[in-house]
XYZ file of C-alpha atoms in Angstrom:
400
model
C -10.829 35.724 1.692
C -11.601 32.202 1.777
C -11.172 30.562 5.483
C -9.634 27.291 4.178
C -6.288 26.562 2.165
C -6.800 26.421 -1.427
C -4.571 23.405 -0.995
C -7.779 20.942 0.003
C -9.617 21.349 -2.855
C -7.080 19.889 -5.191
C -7.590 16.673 -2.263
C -10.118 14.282 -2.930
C -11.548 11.558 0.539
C -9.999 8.603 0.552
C -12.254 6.169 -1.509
C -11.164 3.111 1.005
C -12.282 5.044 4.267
C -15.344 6.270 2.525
C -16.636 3.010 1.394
C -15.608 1.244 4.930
C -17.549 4.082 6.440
C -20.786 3.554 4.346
C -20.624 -0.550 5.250
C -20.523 0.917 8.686
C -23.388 2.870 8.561
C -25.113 -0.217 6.871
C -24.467 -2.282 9.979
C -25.736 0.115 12.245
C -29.200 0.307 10.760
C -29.580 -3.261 10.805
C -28.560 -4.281 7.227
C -25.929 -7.718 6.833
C -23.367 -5.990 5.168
C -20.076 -7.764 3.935
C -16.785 -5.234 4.133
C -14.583 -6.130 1.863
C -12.832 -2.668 1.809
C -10.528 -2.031 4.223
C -6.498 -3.332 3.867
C -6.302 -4.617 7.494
C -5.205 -7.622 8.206
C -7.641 -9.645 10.287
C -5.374 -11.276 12.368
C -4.172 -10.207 16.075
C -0.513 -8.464 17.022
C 1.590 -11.862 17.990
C 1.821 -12.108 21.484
C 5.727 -11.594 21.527
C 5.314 -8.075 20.087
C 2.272 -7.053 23.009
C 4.433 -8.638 25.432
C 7.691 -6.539 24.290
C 5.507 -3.128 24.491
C 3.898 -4.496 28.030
C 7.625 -4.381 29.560
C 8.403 -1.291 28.006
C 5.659 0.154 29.879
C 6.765 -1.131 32.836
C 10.529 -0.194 32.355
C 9.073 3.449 32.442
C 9.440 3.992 28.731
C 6.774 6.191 28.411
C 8.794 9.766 27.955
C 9.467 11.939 24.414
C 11.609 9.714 21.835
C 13.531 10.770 19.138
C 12.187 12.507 16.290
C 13.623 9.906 14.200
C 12.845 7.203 16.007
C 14.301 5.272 19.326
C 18.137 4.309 18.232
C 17.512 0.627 18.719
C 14.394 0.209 16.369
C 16.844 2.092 13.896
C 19.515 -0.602 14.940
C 16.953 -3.007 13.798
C 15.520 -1.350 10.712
C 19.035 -1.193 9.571
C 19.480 -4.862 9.796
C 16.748 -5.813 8.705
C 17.307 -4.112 5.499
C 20.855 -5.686 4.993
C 19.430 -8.871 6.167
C 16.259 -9.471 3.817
C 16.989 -6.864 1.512
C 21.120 -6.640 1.035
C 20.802 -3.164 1.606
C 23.754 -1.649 3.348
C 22.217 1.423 5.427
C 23.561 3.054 8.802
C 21.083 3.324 11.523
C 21.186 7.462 10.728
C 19.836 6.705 7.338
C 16.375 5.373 8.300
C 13.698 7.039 9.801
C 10.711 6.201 11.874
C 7.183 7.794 11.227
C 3.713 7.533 12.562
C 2.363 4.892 9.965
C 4.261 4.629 6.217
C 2.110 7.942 5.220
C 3.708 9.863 7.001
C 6.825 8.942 6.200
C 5.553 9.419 2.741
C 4.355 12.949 3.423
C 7.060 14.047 4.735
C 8.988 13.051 1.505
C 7.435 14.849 -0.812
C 6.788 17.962 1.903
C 10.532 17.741 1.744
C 11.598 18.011 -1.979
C 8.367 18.484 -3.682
C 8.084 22.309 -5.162
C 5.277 24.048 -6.818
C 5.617 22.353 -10.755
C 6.991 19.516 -9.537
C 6.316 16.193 -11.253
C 5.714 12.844 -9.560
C 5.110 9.224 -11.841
C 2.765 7.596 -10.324
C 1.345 4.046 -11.689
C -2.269 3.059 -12.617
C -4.017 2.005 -10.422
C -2.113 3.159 -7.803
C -2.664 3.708 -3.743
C -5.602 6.224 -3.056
C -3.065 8.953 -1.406
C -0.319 9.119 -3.170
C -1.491 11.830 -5.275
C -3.601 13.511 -2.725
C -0.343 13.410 -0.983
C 1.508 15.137 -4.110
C -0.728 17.587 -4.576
C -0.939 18.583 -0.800
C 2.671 19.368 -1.390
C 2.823 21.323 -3.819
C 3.906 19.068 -6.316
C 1.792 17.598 -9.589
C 1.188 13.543 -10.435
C 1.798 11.925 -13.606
C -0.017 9.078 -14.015
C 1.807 6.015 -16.069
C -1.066 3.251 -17.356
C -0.708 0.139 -16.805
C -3.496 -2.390 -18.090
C -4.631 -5.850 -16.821
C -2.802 -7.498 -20.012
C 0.255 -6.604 -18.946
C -0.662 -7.674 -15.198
C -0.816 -3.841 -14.100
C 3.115 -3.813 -13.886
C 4.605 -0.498 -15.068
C 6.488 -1.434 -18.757
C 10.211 0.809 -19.388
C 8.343 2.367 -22.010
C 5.458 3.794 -19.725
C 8.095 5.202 -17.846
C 10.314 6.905 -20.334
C 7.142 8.250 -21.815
C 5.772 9.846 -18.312
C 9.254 11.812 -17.288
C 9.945 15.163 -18.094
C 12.735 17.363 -16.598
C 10.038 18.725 -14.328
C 9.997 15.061 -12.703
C 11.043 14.743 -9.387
C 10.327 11.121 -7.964
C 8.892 7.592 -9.302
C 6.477 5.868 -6.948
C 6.828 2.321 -6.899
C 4.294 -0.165 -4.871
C 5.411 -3.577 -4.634
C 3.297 -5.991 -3.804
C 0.620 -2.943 -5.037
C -2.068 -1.598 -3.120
C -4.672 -2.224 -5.593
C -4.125 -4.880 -7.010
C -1.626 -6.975 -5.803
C 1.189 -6.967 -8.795
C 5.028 -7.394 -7.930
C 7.587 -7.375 -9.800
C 10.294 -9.875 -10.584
C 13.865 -8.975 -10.650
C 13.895 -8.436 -14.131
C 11.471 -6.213 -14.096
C 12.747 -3.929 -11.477
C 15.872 -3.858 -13.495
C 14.395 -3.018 -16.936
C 12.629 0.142 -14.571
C 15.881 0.884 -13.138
C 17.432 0.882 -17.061
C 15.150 4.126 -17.853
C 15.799 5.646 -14.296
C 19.964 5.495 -15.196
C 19.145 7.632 -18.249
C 17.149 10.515 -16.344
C 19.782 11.423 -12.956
C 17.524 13.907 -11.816
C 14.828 11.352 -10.936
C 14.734 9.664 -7.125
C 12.426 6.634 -6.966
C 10.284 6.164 -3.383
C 9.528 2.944 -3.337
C 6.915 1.435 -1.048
C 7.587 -2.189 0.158
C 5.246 -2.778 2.660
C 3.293 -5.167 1.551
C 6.748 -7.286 0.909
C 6.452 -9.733 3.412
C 2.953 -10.720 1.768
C 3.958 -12.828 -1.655
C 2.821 -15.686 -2.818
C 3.729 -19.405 -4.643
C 7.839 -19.612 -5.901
C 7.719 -15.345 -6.097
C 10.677 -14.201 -4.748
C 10.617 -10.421 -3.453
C 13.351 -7.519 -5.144
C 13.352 -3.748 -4.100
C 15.076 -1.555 -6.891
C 17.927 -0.332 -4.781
C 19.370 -3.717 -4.457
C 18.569 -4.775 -8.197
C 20.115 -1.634 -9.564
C 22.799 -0.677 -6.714
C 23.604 2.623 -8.913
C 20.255 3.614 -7.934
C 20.786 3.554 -3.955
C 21.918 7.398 -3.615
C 18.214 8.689 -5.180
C 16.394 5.675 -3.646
C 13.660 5.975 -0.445
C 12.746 2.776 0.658
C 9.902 2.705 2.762
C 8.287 -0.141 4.984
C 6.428 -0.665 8.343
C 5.414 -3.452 10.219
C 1.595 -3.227 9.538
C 0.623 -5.740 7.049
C 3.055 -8.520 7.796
C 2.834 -8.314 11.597
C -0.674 -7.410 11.758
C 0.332 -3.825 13.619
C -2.179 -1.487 11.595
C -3.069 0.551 14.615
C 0.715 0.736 16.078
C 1.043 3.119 13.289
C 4.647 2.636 12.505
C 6.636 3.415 9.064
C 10.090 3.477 8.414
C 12.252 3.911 5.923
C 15.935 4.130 4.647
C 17.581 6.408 2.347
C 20.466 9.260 2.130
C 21.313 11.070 4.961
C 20.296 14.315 3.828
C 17.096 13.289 2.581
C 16.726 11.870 6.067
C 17.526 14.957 7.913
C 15.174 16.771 6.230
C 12.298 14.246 6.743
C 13.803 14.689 10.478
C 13.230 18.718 10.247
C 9.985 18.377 9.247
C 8.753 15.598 11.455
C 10.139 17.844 14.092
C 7.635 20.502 14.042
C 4.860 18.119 13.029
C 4.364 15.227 15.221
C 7.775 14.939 16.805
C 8.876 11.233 17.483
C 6.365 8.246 16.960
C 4.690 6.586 20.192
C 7.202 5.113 22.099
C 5.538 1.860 22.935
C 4.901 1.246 19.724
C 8.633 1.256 18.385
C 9.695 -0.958 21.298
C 7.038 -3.462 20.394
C 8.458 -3.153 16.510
C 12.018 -3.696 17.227
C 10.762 -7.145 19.011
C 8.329 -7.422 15.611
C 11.759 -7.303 13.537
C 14.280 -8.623 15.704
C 12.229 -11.745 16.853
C 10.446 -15.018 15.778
C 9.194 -14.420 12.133
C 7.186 -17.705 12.693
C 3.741 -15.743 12.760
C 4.705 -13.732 9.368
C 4.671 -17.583 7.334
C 1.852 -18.833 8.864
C -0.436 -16.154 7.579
C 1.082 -15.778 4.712
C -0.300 -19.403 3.804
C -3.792 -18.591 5.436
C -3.927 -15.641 2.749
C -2.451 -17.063 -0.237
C -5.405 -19.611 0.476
C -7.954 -16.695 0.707
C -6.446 -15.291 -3.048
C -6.785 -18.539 -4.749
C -10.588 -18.975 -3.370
C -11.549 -15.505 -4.311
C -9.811 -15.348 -8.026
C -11.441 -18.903 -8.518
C -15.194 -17.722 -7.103
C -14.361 -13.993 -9.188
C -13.201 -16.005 -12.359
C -16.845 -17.964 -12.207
C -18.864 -15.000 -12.126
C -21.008 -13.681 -15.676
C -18.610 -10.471 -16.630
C -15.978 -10.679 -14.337
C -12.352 -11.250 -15.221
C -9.800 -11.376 -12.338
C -5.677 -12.418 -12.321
C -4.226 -13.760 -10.012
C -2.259 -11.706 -8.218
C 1.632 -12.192 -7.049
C 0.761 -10.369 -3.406
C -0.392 -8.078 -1.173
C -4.458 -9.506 0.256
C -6.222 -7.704 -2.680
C -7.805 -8.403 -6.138
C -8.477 -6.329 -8.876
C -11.068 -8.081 -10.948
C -12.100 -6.182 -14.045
C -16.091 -5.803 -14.421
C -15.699 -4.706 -18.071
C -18.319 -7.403 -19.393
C -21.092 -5.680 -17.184
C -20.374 -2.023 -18.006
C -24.253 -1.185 -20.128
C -26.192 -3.996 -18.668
C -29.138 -3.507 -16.338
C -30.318 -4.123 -13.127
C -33.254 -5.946 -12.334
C -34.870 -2.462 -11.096
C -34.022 -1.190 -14.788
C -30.276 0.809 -13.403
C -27.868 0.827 -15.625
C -24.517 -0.014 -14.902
C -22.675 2.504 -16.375
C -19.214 2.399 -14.983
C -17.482 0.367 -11.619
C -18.956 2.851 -9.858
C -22.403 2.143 -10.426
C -21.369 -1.427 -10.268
C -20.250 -1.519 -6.827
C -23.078 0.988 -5.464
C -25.328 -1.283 -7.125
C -23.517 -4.175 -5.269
C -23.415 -3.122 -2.205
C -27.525 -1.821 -2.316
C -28.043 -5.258 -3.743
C -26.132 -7.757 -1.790
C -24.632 -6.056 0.691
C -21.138 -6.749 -0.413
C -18.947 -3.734 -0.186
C -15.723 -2.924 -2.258
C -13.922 -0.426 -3.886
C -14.469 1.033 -7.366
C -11.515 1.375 -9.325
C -11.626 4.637 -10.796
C -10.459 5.527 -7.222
C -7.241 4.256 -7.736
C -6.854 5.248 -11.694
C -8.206 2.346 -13.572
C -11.276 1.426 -14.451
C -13.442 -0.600 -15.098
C -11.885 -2.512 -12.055
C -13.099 -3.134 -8.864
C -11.163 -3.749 -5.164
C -11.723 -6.666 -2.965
C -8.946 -7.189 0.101
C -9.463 -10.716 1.304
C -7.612 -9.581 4.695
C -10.978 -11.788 6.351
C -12.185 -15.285 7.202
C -13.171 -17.802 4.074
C -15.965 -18.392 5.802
C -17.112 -14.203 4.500
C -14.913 -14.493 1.661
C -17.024 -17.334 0.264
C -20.230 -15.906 1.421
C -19.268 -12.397 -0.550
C -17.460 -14.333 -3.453
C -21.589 -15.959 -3.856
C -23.423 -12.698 -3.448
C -21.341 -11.127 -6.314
C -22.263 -14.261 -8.497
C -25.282 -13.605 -7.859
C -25.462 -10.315 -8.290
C -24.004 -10.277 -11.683
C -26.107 -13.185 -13.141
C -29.377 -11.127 -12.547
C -27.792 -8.033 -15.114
C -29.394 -8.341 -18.402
């Protein structure tokens, strides 16, 4: 009898971990190594939200929340959602989790059952279907392709639902490549979803503070309000307030869905750290001055890197609508050869070769379902982004 669950080896390692792991290494021994894999912002927690945590300290805050979080970050998760998003949910709708993945988790540990199907979108986020298959459950993977600016089309959809289906994941801004989707798109999506009840969407917004140019940012629930009784809408405050190791996720959604994220969270991790909520209900509740100011500092990084990208031999990259990452495709290199003779035979060879070359790592996009693609975040100075963004033209004009 085998030691370990049979559940880990439908899991794969994260590809973004492994490859900021490997630049790590690099580093160590010596070797100038550009990072261009992690999604972290690069910018510090605003001093309003370390401040609000300091005094919580000091107010003795420091005991066992609530599993579902403290009530006033709920308070403010609540209005936040009617306020930006004209979502109408009571404070015991939403939930608060140790990062968005575990909110996510705990989703599909809570309705997911052996056979059960869950749409996902290429390329998508590296764990949603390690996440899927952890529970139980079985991902369907909807194409999208860089022609139709990896947005998911209605007839994607229809095609990819069965009566086995259980949820639609939906990632706007999208962790790969940046894509969001207008209000008419959302609603041409939520057209197919009327026609199949049995279908709840989860849709991850975290990246929604994080859009670029005239965009203007939709969530499906309050596009298609018939949709709000099968809809999860999940969020944190780690992109947009620069709070990636607060670790805190939230999200709204029926009550009983809620409870039974609640049950489950209970005998996991019980509540999330209780500093870290009191600094988020300051991140939501106060000045959202620091949110627009880097939102121009990284809609400046996108339109340096797609320009640089664009100018390098093979490589074809949109412009995305948000999020700090591109998805250039590296299609016009896939059989050419390296100057030692390699050849690159798919984006992963290309961005091993890359990173052994120049010292510029990113991700390969068969990691997140679509190839031949490649991931750069920008989430750093121009100064590197520039530097990188001159290696890869370089790189690519010695292939033959």
């Amino acid at each position: 009898m085998a030691f370990l669950a049979d559940a880990l080896s439908r899991v794969k390692p994260s590809a973004t971990i492994a490859v900021t792991q490997k630049a790590r290494e690099m580093k160590a021994k010596g070797r100038d190594v550009i990072s261009l894999g992690a999604g972290e912002p690069d910018f510090d927690t605003p001093d309003n939200v370390k401040e609000a945590a300091i005094a919580a300290i000091k107010r003795g805050e420091t005991k066992y929340p609530p599993v579902s979080g403290i009530v006033p970050l709920r308070e403010a998760i609540a209005q936040k959602f009617k306020r930006e998003n004209n979502l109408d949910y009571r404070p015991e709708q939403t939930i608060v989790g140790t990062g968005g993945k575990q909110i996510l988790f705990n989703a599909f540990m809570a309705t997911l059952n052996p056979g059960d199907e869950v749409v996902v979108p290429t390329p998508y986020w590296v764990s949603y279907p390690e996440m899927v298959a952890l529970c139980g459950g079985t991902a369907v993977f909807a194409e999208t392709t860089i022609d139709n600016g990896f947005k998911l089309k209605p007839e994607a959809l229809e095609k990819a639902i069965t009566p086995r289906t259980k949820w639609l994941v939906m990632n706007s801004p999208s962790n790969p490549s940046g894509a969001a989707y207008t209000a008419e798109e959302l609603k041409a999506i939520a057209d197919v979803l009327l026609k199949h009840p049995h279908v709840w969407i989860l849709t991850d917004d975290m990246y929604e503070h994080l859009i670029y140019g005239d965009f203007v940012f939709k969530t499906i629930a309050e596009v298609e309000p018939a949709l709000y009784e099968r809809t999860l809408t999940m969020n944190g405050v780690s992109k947009a307030y620069a709070m990636t190791g607060w670790r805190i996720g939230y999200a709204a959604g029926p009550v009983a869905l809620i409870k039974a994220m609640d049950m489950i969270q209970g005998q996991q991790t019980s509540g999330a750290c209780t500093i870290a909520q009191w600094a988020s209900v300051e991140a939501l509740n106060g000045p959202q001055d620091f949110v627009r100011k880097n939102k121009a500092i990284f809609q400046g990084r996108r339109d340096l890197v797609v320009s640089m990208l664009n100018q390098a031999r093979g490589i074809s990259c949109p412009s995305p609508e948000g999020a700090f990452y591109v998805y250039p495709s590296c299609a016009g290199l896939i059989g050419k050869k390296t100057p030692a003779g390699k050849v690159i035979a798919n984006d992963e060879t290309f961005v091993g070769e890359l990173l052994e070359a120049e010292g510029v790592a990113v991700v390969h996009g068969s990691a997140f379902g679509l190839g031949p693609n490649f991931r750069i975040s920008y989430a750093t100075s121009e100064a590197l982004l520039e530097e990188a963004c001159n290696r890869i033209q370089r790189f690519t004009a010695s292939l033959s």
